[in-house]
Amino acid sequence: FQGIENLEYLQADYNLIKYIEKGAFNKLHRLKVLILNDNLIQALPDNIFRFASLTHLDIRGNRIQNLPYLGVLEHIGRIVELQLDDNPWNCTCDLAPLKAWLENMPYNIFIGEAICETPSDLYGRLLKETNRQELCPLGTGSEFDVRMPPVPSDNGQVPSRMAPTTVAPMATRYPKSTDSSKVYGNGIVAGLPPFGRNSQIVSFQTRTPPMMCPQPCSCKAHPSDFGISVSCQERKIRNLADLIPRPPNAKKLHLSGNYIRDIGPTDFQGFEGLDLLHLGSNQIATLQKGVFANLTNLRRLYLNGNQLEQLHPEIFLGLTNLQYLYLEYNAIREILAGTFDSMPNLQLLYLNNNVLQSLPAYIFAGVPLARLNLKNNHFMTLPVSGVLDQLRSLSQIDLEENPWECTCDLVALKLWLQKLGDGVAAKEVKCASPV
């Protein structure tokens, strides 16, 4: 990055980045936005952000298992958005500092979810829902140092350092071994009564019951919450009715890369407990009224890479807990008024790479969007009144790669962008006309 020391926005997503050299960003003192999602990064080097001024960091979709406080988190005290999703987090004692740091973040900071990949007994659990004893079941690990995240002072300045808060590992006591508790080769503990006649029954009852799984798919259990992740991507599926038998407690359903064209209002019966539904890269052109109405627990919905042309309010009925909606790379040309009204918890909306030319008034009213992507559409102008001024929880907006017509009609947009604070990331809007 020699010669571009004034860089504020760096986007390097969807590459094959495996390593970041130590000191790579040392001269980028003004760097605020760093987008590294969907790469192959396994770890971040110590002090990689020490000299940057990051407010937005996106490391989703990498291979990161741990994010230490010392050397990494301690240097992002100005952060207002941190995307952690889709990494294979190793929820052991080593991740306890990250958990403690996240718990101390202010409520208005937008932070993605770290979901445990390992160990197996925590698979599928949210890191924030684990406790210290689960992360350190044997009381292993040394004391670790967790500093409270910096909180802006009255003058808006963020202190560079805070006093450390030491969290001691939970002590686990075990009974001292005695001669009366020796374990013999047959598994019987001396000094304790044998299982007796019911031992075989007890043994059978502790086995994992057979898992119900749709025949073309593979399933993986979440022992921590008894949920199931159903993987059906790229299985040449055309009809969702073929997904039988249906597991009783599916939490995640991956259906990307199939040949699905139509979805009926009863196609998700039996999947009421879904937290994530991935329908990306299919051939879906229309969605019927109330197609997701029974998915009231859904928080992530992927409809990217399909053939949708119009969005209307009836599509999203019932999605009261939805937080992330991905609609990029469709052919969406129209969004009807009230389309997002049924999603009062929606925080992230990707509409990039469509053919939108306009948005209806108050389309975002009452929707707490933190991140909105309108990149690479057909917008020539975009009103502030009734549209952009409704975005009251915004932390990032993407408007680039649109054919903006820089006339008097765009003055309001220019002023609105200029008034966005340092806590909101927005790249420069470039004029396409007049020549």
Short mmCIF file of C-alpha atoms in Angstrom, two decimals:
data_model
loop_
_atom_site.label_atom_id
_atom_site.label_comp_id
_atom_site.label_asym_id
_atom_site.label_seq_id
_atom_site.Cartn_x
_atom_site.Cartn_y
_atom_site.Cartn_z
CA PHE A 1 0.00 0.00 0.00
CA GLN A 2 2.94 2.27 -0.53
CA GLY A 3 1.89 5.59 -2.02
CA ILE A 4 -1.75 5.37 -0.88
CA GLU A 5 -1.26 6.20 2.79
CA ASN A 6 -4.42 8.34 2.81
CA LEU A 7 -6.62 5.35 1.98
CA GLU A 8 -9.84 5.24 4.02
CA TYR A 9 -11.79 2.42 2.33
CA LEU A 10 -10.26 -0.92 1.31
CA GLN A 11 -12.38 -3.66 -0.21
CA ALA A 12 -10.69 -6.99 -0.94
CA ASP A 13 -13.59 -9.43 -0.63
CA TYR A 14 -14.14 -12.56 -2.74
CA ASN A 15 -10.45 -13.21 -3.35
CA LEU A 16 -8.18 -16.06 -2.31
CA ILE A 17 -6.31 -14.23 0.45
CA LYS A 18 -4.74 -16.71 2.86
CA TYR A 19 -2.29 -14.57 4.79
CA ILE A 20 -1.93 -10.94 5.79
CA GLU A 21 1.64 -9.97 6.50
CA LYS A 22 2.45 -8.37 9.81
CA GLY A 23 2.50 -4.60 9.44
CA ALA A 24 0.54 -4.65 6.17
CA PHE A 25 -1.65 -1.74 7.32
CA ASN A 26 0.90 0.11 9.46
CA LYS A 27 1.02 3.18 7.21
CA LEU A 28 -2.73 3.36 6.59
CA HIS A 29 -3.48 5.64 9.53
CA ARG A 30 -6.74 6.86 7.97
CA LEU A 31 -8.13 3.43 7.12
CA LYS A 32 -11.69 3.24 8.42
CA VAL A 33 -13.38 0.53 6.37
CA LEU A 34 -11.77 -2.84 5.70
CA ILE A 35 -13.76 -5.49 3.84
CA LEU A 36 -12.10 -8.90 3.74
CA ASN A 37 -15.10 -11.22 3.64
CA ASP A 38 -15.12 -14.46 1.65
CA ASN A 39 -11.41 -15.19 1.55
CA LEU A 40 -9.27 -17.97 3.04
CA ILE A 41 -7.83 -16.12 6.04
CA GLN A 42 -7.11 -18.36 9.03
CA ALA A 43 -5.68 -15.82 11.46
CA LEU A 44 -4.88 -12.13 11.83
CA PRO A 45 -1.32 -11.21 12.81
CA ASP A 46 -0.56 -9.39 16.05
CA ASN A 47 -0.99 -5.62 16.02
CA ILE A 48 -2.36 -5.69 12.45
CA PHE A 49 -4.77 -2.81 13.22
CA ARG A 50 -2.59 -0.92 15.68
CA PHE A 51 -2.09 2.14 13.47
CA ALA A 52 -5.41 2.10 11.60
CA SER A 53 -8.59 3.92 12.64
CA LEU A 54 -11.06 1.17 11.79
CA THR A 55 -14.76 1.78 12.21
CA HIS A 56 -15.95 -1.06 9.96
CA LEU A 57 -14.38 -4.51 9.67
CA ASP A 58 -15.86 -7.39 7.66
CA ILE A 59 -14.17 -10.79 8.02
CA ARG A 60 -17.17 -13.00 7.26
CA GLY A 61 -16.74 -16.21 5.32
CA ASN A 62 -13.11 -16.90 6.14
CA ARG A 63 -11.45 -19.70 8.12
CA ILE A 64 -10.84 -17.82 11.33
CA GLN A 65 -11.17 -19.89 14.50
CA ASN A 66 -10.06 -17.34 17.07
CA LEU A 67 -9.85 -13.57 17.40
CA PRO A 68 -7.61 -12.63 20.33
CA TYR A 69 -8.04 -9.53 22.40
CA LEU A 70 -4.35 -8.81 22.83
CA GLY A 71 -2.91 -7.66 19.53
CA VAL A 72 -6.21 -7.50 17.62
CA LEU A 73 -9.40 -6.49 19.45
CA GLU A 74 -7.57 -4.03 21.68
CA HIS A 75 -6.76 -1.92 18.62
CA ILE A 76 -10.30 -1.53 17.21
CA GLY A 77 -11.78 0.66 19.92
CA ARG A 78 -13.52 2.90 17.36
CA ILE A 79 -15.39 0.04 15.69
CA VAL A 80 -19.10 0.53 14.93
CA GLU A 81 -19.57 -2.54 12.72
CA LEU A 82 -17.84 -5.90 13.00
CA GLN A 83 -18.92 -8.81 10.78
CA LEU A 84 -17.87 -12.18 12.20
CA ASP A 85 -20.33 -14.61 10.60
CA ASP A 86 -19.53 -17.79 8.68
CA ASN A 87 -16.20 -18.60 10.28
CA PRO A 88 -15.39 -21.96 11.94
CA TRP A 89 -15.10 -20.55 15.46
CA ASN A 90 -13.37 -22.86 17.93
CA CYS A 91 -15.32 -22.27 21.13
CA THR A 92 -12.73 -23.15 23.73
CA CYS A 93 -10.98 -21.18 26.47
CA ASP A 94 -9.03 -19.33 23.78
CA LEU A 95 -12.26 -17.67 22.62
CA ALA A 96 -13.28 -16.49 26.09
CA PRO A 97 -11.59 -13.07 25.63
CA LEU A 98 -13.62 -12.48 22.45
CA LYS A 99 -16.83 -13.43 24.25
CA ALA A 100 -16.03 -11.08 27.14
CA TRP A 101 -15.16 -8.26 24.73
CA LEU A 102 -18.41 -8.71 22.79
CA GLU A 103 -20.45 -8.68 25.99
CA ASN A 104 -19.01 -5.30 26.91
CA MET A 105 -19.70 -3.63 23.58
CA PRO A 106 -22.31 -0.82 23.52
CA TYR A 107 -25.75 -1.82 22.28
CA ASN A 108 -25.53 0.45 19.23
CA ILE A 109 -22.50 -1.37 17.77
CA PHE A 110 -23.48 -3.67 14.89
CA ILE A 111 -21.77 -7.02 15.42
CA GLY A 112 -22.34 -10.19 13.41
CA GLU A 113 -22.69 -13.53 15.12
CA ALA A 114 -19.90 -15.92 15.96
CA ILE A 115 -21.29 -19.45 15.73
CA CYS A 116 -19.31 -22.33 17.21
CA GLU A 117 -17.99 -24.92 14.77
CA THR A 118 -15.95 -26.84 17.32
CA PRO A 119 -15.91 -28.60 19.74
CA SER A 120 -18.72 -30.93 18.70
CA ASP A 121 -20.79 -30.43 21.85
CA LEU A 122 -21.04 -26.71 21.09
CA TYR A 123 -21.56 -27.01 17.34
CA GLY A 124 -24.13 -24.53 16.11
CA ARG A 125 -24.26 -22.55 19.35
CA LEU A 126 -23.91 -18.79 19.36
CA LEU A 127 -20.75 -17.77 21.19
CA LYS A 128 -22.73 -15.18 23.12
CA GLU A 129 -25.04 -17.92 24.45
CA THR A 130 -22.23 -20.05 25.86
CA ASN A 131 -20.93 -19.72 29.38
CA ARG A 132 -17.48 -19.83 30.86
CA GLN A 133 -17.84 -23.41 32.07
CA GLU A 134 -18.79 -24.61 28.59
CA LEU A 135 -15.80 -22.89 27.01
CA CYS A 136 -13.43 -24.14 29.71
CA PRO A 137 -15.03 -27.38 30.97
CA LEU A 138 -11.88 -28.51 32.75
CA GLY A 139 -10.84 -25.12 34.02
CA THR A 140 -7.99 -25.08 31.52
CA GLY A 141 -6.30 -21.96 30.25
CA SER A 142 -4.48 -19.23 32.05
CA GLU A 143 -5.87 -15.92 33.20
CA PHE A 144 -6.61 -13.58 30.36
CA ASP A 145 -6.76 -9.84 30.20
CA VAL A 146 -9.93 -8.23 28.84
CA ARG A 147 -10.10 -4.47 28.59
CA MET A 148 -13.48 -2.87 28.41
CA PRO A 149 -14.19 -1.47 24.94
CA PRO A 150 -13.51 2.25 24.70
CA VAL A 151 -16.60 4.38 25.11
CA PRO A 152 -16.68 7.80 23.43
CA SER A 153 -16.43 10.70 25.85
CA ASP A 154 -18.59 13.81 25.81
CA ASN A 155 -16.33 15.46 23.26
CA GLY A 156 -16.66 12.49 20.92
CA GLN A 157 -13.09 11.33 21.46
CA VAL A 158 -12.36 7.68 22.07
CA PRO A 159 -9.67 6.93 24.63
CA SER A 160 -6.91 4.76 23.26
CA ARG A 161 -6.61 2.60 26.37
CA MET A 162 -8.87 1.51 29.16
CA ALA A 163 -8.01 -0.07 32.47
CA PRO A 164 -7.77 -3.84 32.21
CA THR A 165 -10.36 -6.10 33.75
CA THR A 166 -8.91 -9.44 34.71
CA VAL A 167 -11.14 -12.45 34.33
CA ALA A 168 -9.92 -15.47 36.20
CA PRO A 169 -10.58 -18.93 34.84
CA MET A 170 -13.32 -20.85 36.58
CA ALA A 171 -11.89 -23.28 39.07
CA THR A 172 -13.11 -26.84 38.80
CA ARG A 173 -12.56 -29.10 41.77
CA TYR A 174 -12.35 -32.86 41.51
CA PRO A 175 -12.49 -35.42 44.33
CA LYS A 176 -9.18 -36.83 45.32
CA SER A 177 -8.62 -40.35 44.11
CA THR A 178 -8.72 -43.04 46.75
CA ASP A 179 -8.19 -46.75 46.74
CA SER A 180 -11.94 -47.28 46.98
CA SER A 181 -12.55 -45.61 43.61
CA LYS A 182 -10.28 -47.50 41.30
CA VAL A 183 -11.51 -48.22 37.81
CA TYR A 184 -11.02 -51.75 36.56
CA GLY A 185 -10.88 -53.05 33.03
CA ASN A 186 -14.53 -54.00 32.96
CA GLY A 187 -15.56 -50.40 33.57
CA ILE A 188 -16.84 -51.07 37.09
CA VAL A 189 -15.72 -48.61 39.74
CA ALA A 190 -14.73 -50.27 42.97
CA GLY A 191 -16.68 -49.05 45.95
CA LEU A 192 -19.75 -48.21 43.84
CA PRO A 193 -22.65 -50.57 43.08
CA PRO A 194 -22.78 -52.06 39.55
CA PHE A 195 -25.55 -51.00 37.16
CA GLY A 196 -27.31 -54.33 37.62
CA ARG A 197 -30.08 -55.59 35.39
CA ASN A 198 -30.94 -52.18 33.98
CA SER A 199 -27.43 -51.41 32.77
CA GLN A 200 -28.19 -52.40 29.17
CA ILE A 201 -31.33 -50.27 29.14
CA VAL A 202 -29.46 -47.25 30.51
CA SER A 203 -26.72 -47.74 27.95
CA PHE A 204 -29.22 -47.93 25.10
CA GLN A 205 -31.07 -44.82 26.23
CA THR A 206 -27.92 -42.71 26.14
CA ARG A 207 -27.23 -43.46 22.50
CA THR A 208 -28.06 -40.85 19.87
CA PRO A 209 -31.39 -41.74 18.24
CA PRO A 210 -31.48 -42.23 14.46
CA MET A 211 -31.55 -38.90 12.61
CA MET A 212 -34.32 -38.09 10.15
CA CYS A 213 -32.86 -36.50 7.03
CA PRO A 214 -34.21 -35.80 3.52
CA GLN A 215 -32.84 -38.45 1.19
CA PRO A 216 -30.94 -36.20 -1.23
CA CYS A 217 -29.34 -34.25 1.62
CA SER A 218 -26.89 -34.68 4.47
CA CYS A 219 -27.64 -33.68 8.05
CA LYS A 220 -25.56 -32.77 11.04
CA ALA A 221 -26.82 -32.52 14.60
CA HIS A 222 -26.20 -29.65 17.00
CA PRO A 223 -25.83 -31.53 20.29
CA SER A 224 -25.98 -28.30 22.27
CA ASP A 225 -29.53 -27.35 21.29
CA PHE A 226 -30.75 -30.58 19.64
CA GLY A 227 -31.06 -28.75 16.34
CA ILE A 228 -30.11 -30.08 12.91
CA SER A 229 -28.32 -28.47 9.97
CA VAL A 230 -29.65 -29.79 6.65
CA SER A 231 -27.28 -29.49 3.67
CA CYS A 232 -28.99 -29.90 0.29
CA GLN A 233 -26.89 -27.60 -1.86
CA GLU A 234 -26.18 -28.64 -5.46
CA ARG A 235 -28.32 -31.81 -5.32
CA LYS A 236 -30.35 -31.10 -8.49
CA ILE A 237 -33.47 -30.51 -6.41
CA ARG A 238 -36.44 -29.10 -8.33
CA ASN A 239 -39.35 -29.53 -5.92
CA LEU A 240 -39.24 -28.80 -2.20
CA ALA A 241 -41.97 -31.39 -1.66
CA ASP A 242 -39.28 -34.01 -2.29
CA LEU A 243 -37.51 -33.09 0.95
CA ILE A 244 -38.71 -36.07 2.98
CA PRO A 245 -38.46 -37.17 5.69
CA ARG A 246 -38.18 -33.82 7.41
CA PRO A 247 -36.11 -33.60 10.60
CA PRO A 248 -38.21 -32.48 13.57
CA ASN A 249 -35.88 -29.68 14.67
CA ALA A 250 -34.05 -28.30 11.63
CA LYS A 251 -32.25 -25.04 12.39
CA LYS A 252 -30.45 -24.45 9.09
CA LEU A 253 -31.56 -25.44 5.60
CA HIS A 254 -29.08 -24.99 2.74
CA LEU A 255 -30.65 -25.31 -0.73
CA SER A 256 -28.31 -23.20 -2.85
CA GLY A 257 -27.27 -24.26 -6.33
CA ASN A 258 -30.35 -26.30 -7.22
CA TYR A 259 -33.06 -26.03 -9.90
CA ILE A 260 -35.89 -24.67 -7.76
CA ARG A 261 -38.30 -22.46 -9.73
CA ASP A 262 -41.45 -22.24 -7.65
CA ILE A 263 -42.13 -22.30 -3.92
CA GLY A 264 -45.62 -22.90 -2.58
CA PRO A 265 -47.13 -21.74 0.73
CA THR A 266 -46.89 -25.24 2.23
CA ASP A 267 -43.37 -26.10 1.07
CA PHE A 268 -41.79 -25.21 4.42
CA GLN A 269 -44.21 -27.09 6.63
CA GLY A 270 -42.16 -28.98 9.16
CA PHE A 271 -39.37 -26.40 9.05
CA GLU A 272 -40.91 -23.94 11.53
CA GLY A 273 -37.78 -23.89 13.69
CA LEU A 274 -35.44 -22.64 10.95
CA ASP A 275 -32.93 -19.98 11.88
CA LEU A 276 -31.27 -19.87 8.45
CA LEU A 277 -32.68 -20.59 4.98
CA HIS A 278 -30.38 -20.47 1.95
CA LEU A 279 -32.13 -20.47 -1.45
CA GLY A 280 -29.36 -18.71 -3.36
CA SER A 281 -28.39 -19.59 -6.94
CA ASN A 282 -31.63 -21.27 -7.95
CA GLN A 283 -34.13 -20.28 -10.66
CA ILE A 284 -36.82 -18.64 -8.53
CA ALA A 285 -38.73 -16.01 -10.51
CA THR A 286 -41.77 -15.45 -8.28
CA LEU A 287 -42.68 -16.04 -4.66
CA GLN A 288 -46.27 -16.66 -3.63
CA LYS A 289 -48.11 -14.83 -0.87
CA GLY A 290 -47.14 -16.01 2.60
CA VAL A 291 -44.55 -18.47 1.35
CA PHE A 292 -42.44 -17.88 4.49
CA ALA A 293 -45.37 -17.20 6.84
CA ASN A 294 -44.63 -20.13 9.17
CA LEU A 295 -40.91 -19.31 9.50
CA THR A 296 -41.34 -16.92 12.39
CA ASN A 297 -37.96 -17.87 13.91
CA LEU A 298 -35.98 -17.21 10.74
CA ARG A 299 -33.16 -14.68 11.09
CA ARG A 300 -31.24 -15.17 7.84
CA LEU A 301 -32.76 -15.52 4.39
CA TYR A 302 -30.67 -15.90 1.23
CA LEU A 303 -32.48 -15.33 -2.09
CA ASN A 304 -29.46 -14.07 -4.01
CA GLY A 305 -28.65 -15.26 -7.51
CA ASN A 306 -32.22 -15.99 -8.61
CA GLN A 307 -34.57 -14.45 -11.21
CA LEU A 308 -36.82 -12.29 -9.04
CA GLU A 309 -38.16 -9.18 -10.78
CA GLN A 310 -40.58 -7.70 -8.25
CA LEU A 311 -40.82 -7.57 -4.47
CA HIS A 312 -44.17 -7.07 -2.73
CA PRO A 313 -45.30 -7.06 0.93
CA GLU A 314 -47.05 -10.45 0.82
CA ILE A 315 -43.76 -12.27 0.16
CA PHE A 316 -42.26 -11.59 3.56
CA LEU A 317 -45.30 -12.03 5.81
CA GLY A 318 -44.41 -13.77 9.05
CA LEU A 319 -40.71 -12.91 9.04
CA THR A 320 -40.93 -10.86 12.20
CA ASN A 321 -37.50 -11.95 13.47
CA LEU A 322 -35.59 -11.70 10.21
CA GLN A 323 -32.33 -9.75 10.55
CA TYR A 324 -30.40 -10.50 7.34
CA LEU A 325 -31.93 -10.50 3.85
CA TYR A 326 -29.80 -11.18 0.77
CA LEU A 327 -31.40 -10.31 -2.59
CA GLU A 328 -28.35 -9.43 -4.67
CA TYR A 329 -27.82 -10.69 -8.23
CA ASN A 330 -31.46 -11.00 -9.21
CA ALA A 331 -33.35 -9.02 -11.85
CA ILE A 332 -35.34 -6.88 -9.42
CA ARG A 333 -36.74 -3.83 -11.16
CA GLU A 334 -39.52 -2.86 -8.74
CA ILE A 335 -40.12 -2.86 -5.00
CA LEU A 336 -43.68 -2.10 -3.95
CA ALA A 337 -44.51 0.16 -1.02
CA GLY A 338 -44.62 -1.62 2.33
CA THR A 339 -42.50 -4.56 1.19
CA PHE A 340 -40.31 -4.53 4.31
CA ASP A 341 -42.99 -3.53 6.83
CA SER A 342 -43.38 -7.09 8.15
CA MET A 343 -39.68 -7.26 9.13
CA PRO A 344 -39.28 -4.92 12.14
CA ASN A 345 -35.89 -6.43 13.07
CA LEU A 346 -34.21 -6.27 9.66
CA GLN A 347 -30.64 -5.01 10.02
CA LEU A 348 -28.94 -5.96 6.76
CA LEU A 349 -30.38 -5.70 3.24
CA TYR A 350 -28.43 -6.52 0.10
CA LEU A 351 -30.06 -5.32 -3.13
CA ASN A 352 -26.89 -4.83 -5.13
CA ASN A 353 -26.55 -6.03 -8.72
CA ASN A 354 -30.18 -5.68 -9.72
CA VAL A 355 -31.93 -3.28 -12.14
CA LEU A 356 -33.64 -0.90 -9.71
CA GLN A 357 -34.24 2.66 -10.89
CA SER A 358 -36.26 3.98 -7.96
CA LEU A 359 -37.55 3.20 -4.48
CA PRO A 360 -41.02 4.01 -3.11
CA ALA A 361 -41.47 6.60 -0.40
CA TYR A 362 -41.09 5.35 3.17
CA ILE A 363 -39.88 1.95 2.01
CA PHE A 364 -37.47 1.88 4.98
CA ALA A 365 -39.78 3.49 7.56
CA GLY A 366 -39.67 1.57 10.82
CA VAL A 367 -36.92 -0.77 9.59
CA PRO A 368 -33.72 -0.55 11.70
CA LEU A 369 -31.32 -1.12 8.82
CA ALA A 370 -27.66 -0.89 9.75
CA ARG A 371 -26.30 -1.96 6.38
CA LEU A 372 -27.86 -1.27 2.98
CA ASN A 373 -26.27 -2.24 -0.32
CA LEU A 374 -27.71 -0.63 -3.48
CA LYS A 375 -24.53 -0.97 -5.51
CA ASN A 376 -24.63 -1.64 -9.26
CA ASN A 377 -28.27 -0.88 -10.04
CA HIS A 378 -29.77 1.66 -12.45
CA PHE A 379 -30.28 4.58 -10.06
CA MET A 380 -29.85 8.02 -11.62
CA THR A 381 -31.21 9.79 -8.56
CA LEU A 382 -32.44 8.79 -5.12
CA PRO A 383 -34.60 11.02 -2.92
CA VAL A 384 -33.55 11.85 0.59
CA SER A 385 -36.97 12.90 1.86
CA GLY A 386 -39.06 9.83 2.61
CA VAL A 387 -36.36 7.35 1.60
CA LEU A 388 -32.80 7.93 2.79
CA ASP A 389 -33.84 10.04 5.77
CA GLN A 390 -35.66 6.99 7.14
CA LEU A 391 -32.34 5.17 7.64
CA ARG A 392 -31.81 6.14 11.26
CA SER A 393 -29.65 3.20 12.38
CA LEU A 394 -27.28 3.17 9.43
CA SER A 395 -23.63 2.11 9.74
CA GLN A 396 -22.86 1.41 6.06
CA ILE A 397 -24.46 2.22 2.72
CA ASP A 398 -23.20 1.22 -0.73
CA LEU A 399 -24.34 3.41 -3.64
CA GLU A 400 -21.45 3.14 -6.08
CA GLU A 401 -21.60 1.82 -9.67
CA ASN A 402 -24.93 3.45 -10.47
CA PRO A 403 -25.45 5.84 -13.43
CA TRP A 404 -25.91 8.92 -11.24
CA GLU A 405 -27.17 11.98 -13.08
CA CYS A 406 -25.47 14.90 -11.37
CA THR A 407 -28.03 17.65 -11.81
CA CYS A 408 -29.99 19.75 -9.32
CA ASP A 409 -32.02 16.67 -8.39
CA LEU A 410 -28.93 15.08 -6.84
CA VAL A 411 -27.99 18.00 -4.58
CA ALA A 412 -30.03 16.61 -1.67
CA LEU A 413 -28.21 13.27 -1.94
CA LYS A 414 -24.85 15.02 -1.99
CA LEU A 415 -25.68 16.99 1.15
CA TRP A 416 -27.04 13.89 2.89
CA LEU A 417 -23.84 11.97 2.21
CA GLN A 418 -21.75 14.86 3.48
CA LYS A 419 -23.68 14.93 6.74
CA LEU A 420 -23.10 11.26 7.47
CA GLY A 421 -20.84 10.95 10.48
CA ASP A 422 -17.59 9.05 10.73
CA GLY A 423 -19.58 6.13 12.09
CA VAL A 424 -21.25 5.56 8.72
CA ALA A 425 -19.23 4.06 5.88
CA ALA A 426 -20.09 5.30 2.39
CA LYS A 427 -17.93 5.29 -0.72
CA GLU A 428 -17.92 8.23 -3.09
CA VAL A 429 -20.75 8.53 -5.60
CA LYS A 430 -19.43 9.18 -9.11
CA CYS A 431 -21.37 11.01 -11.81
CA ALA A 432 -22.27 9.22 -15.03
CA SER A 433 -23.92 12.27 -16.60
CA PRO A 434 -23.94 14.98 -17.78
CA VAL A 435 -20.78 14.48 -19.76
#
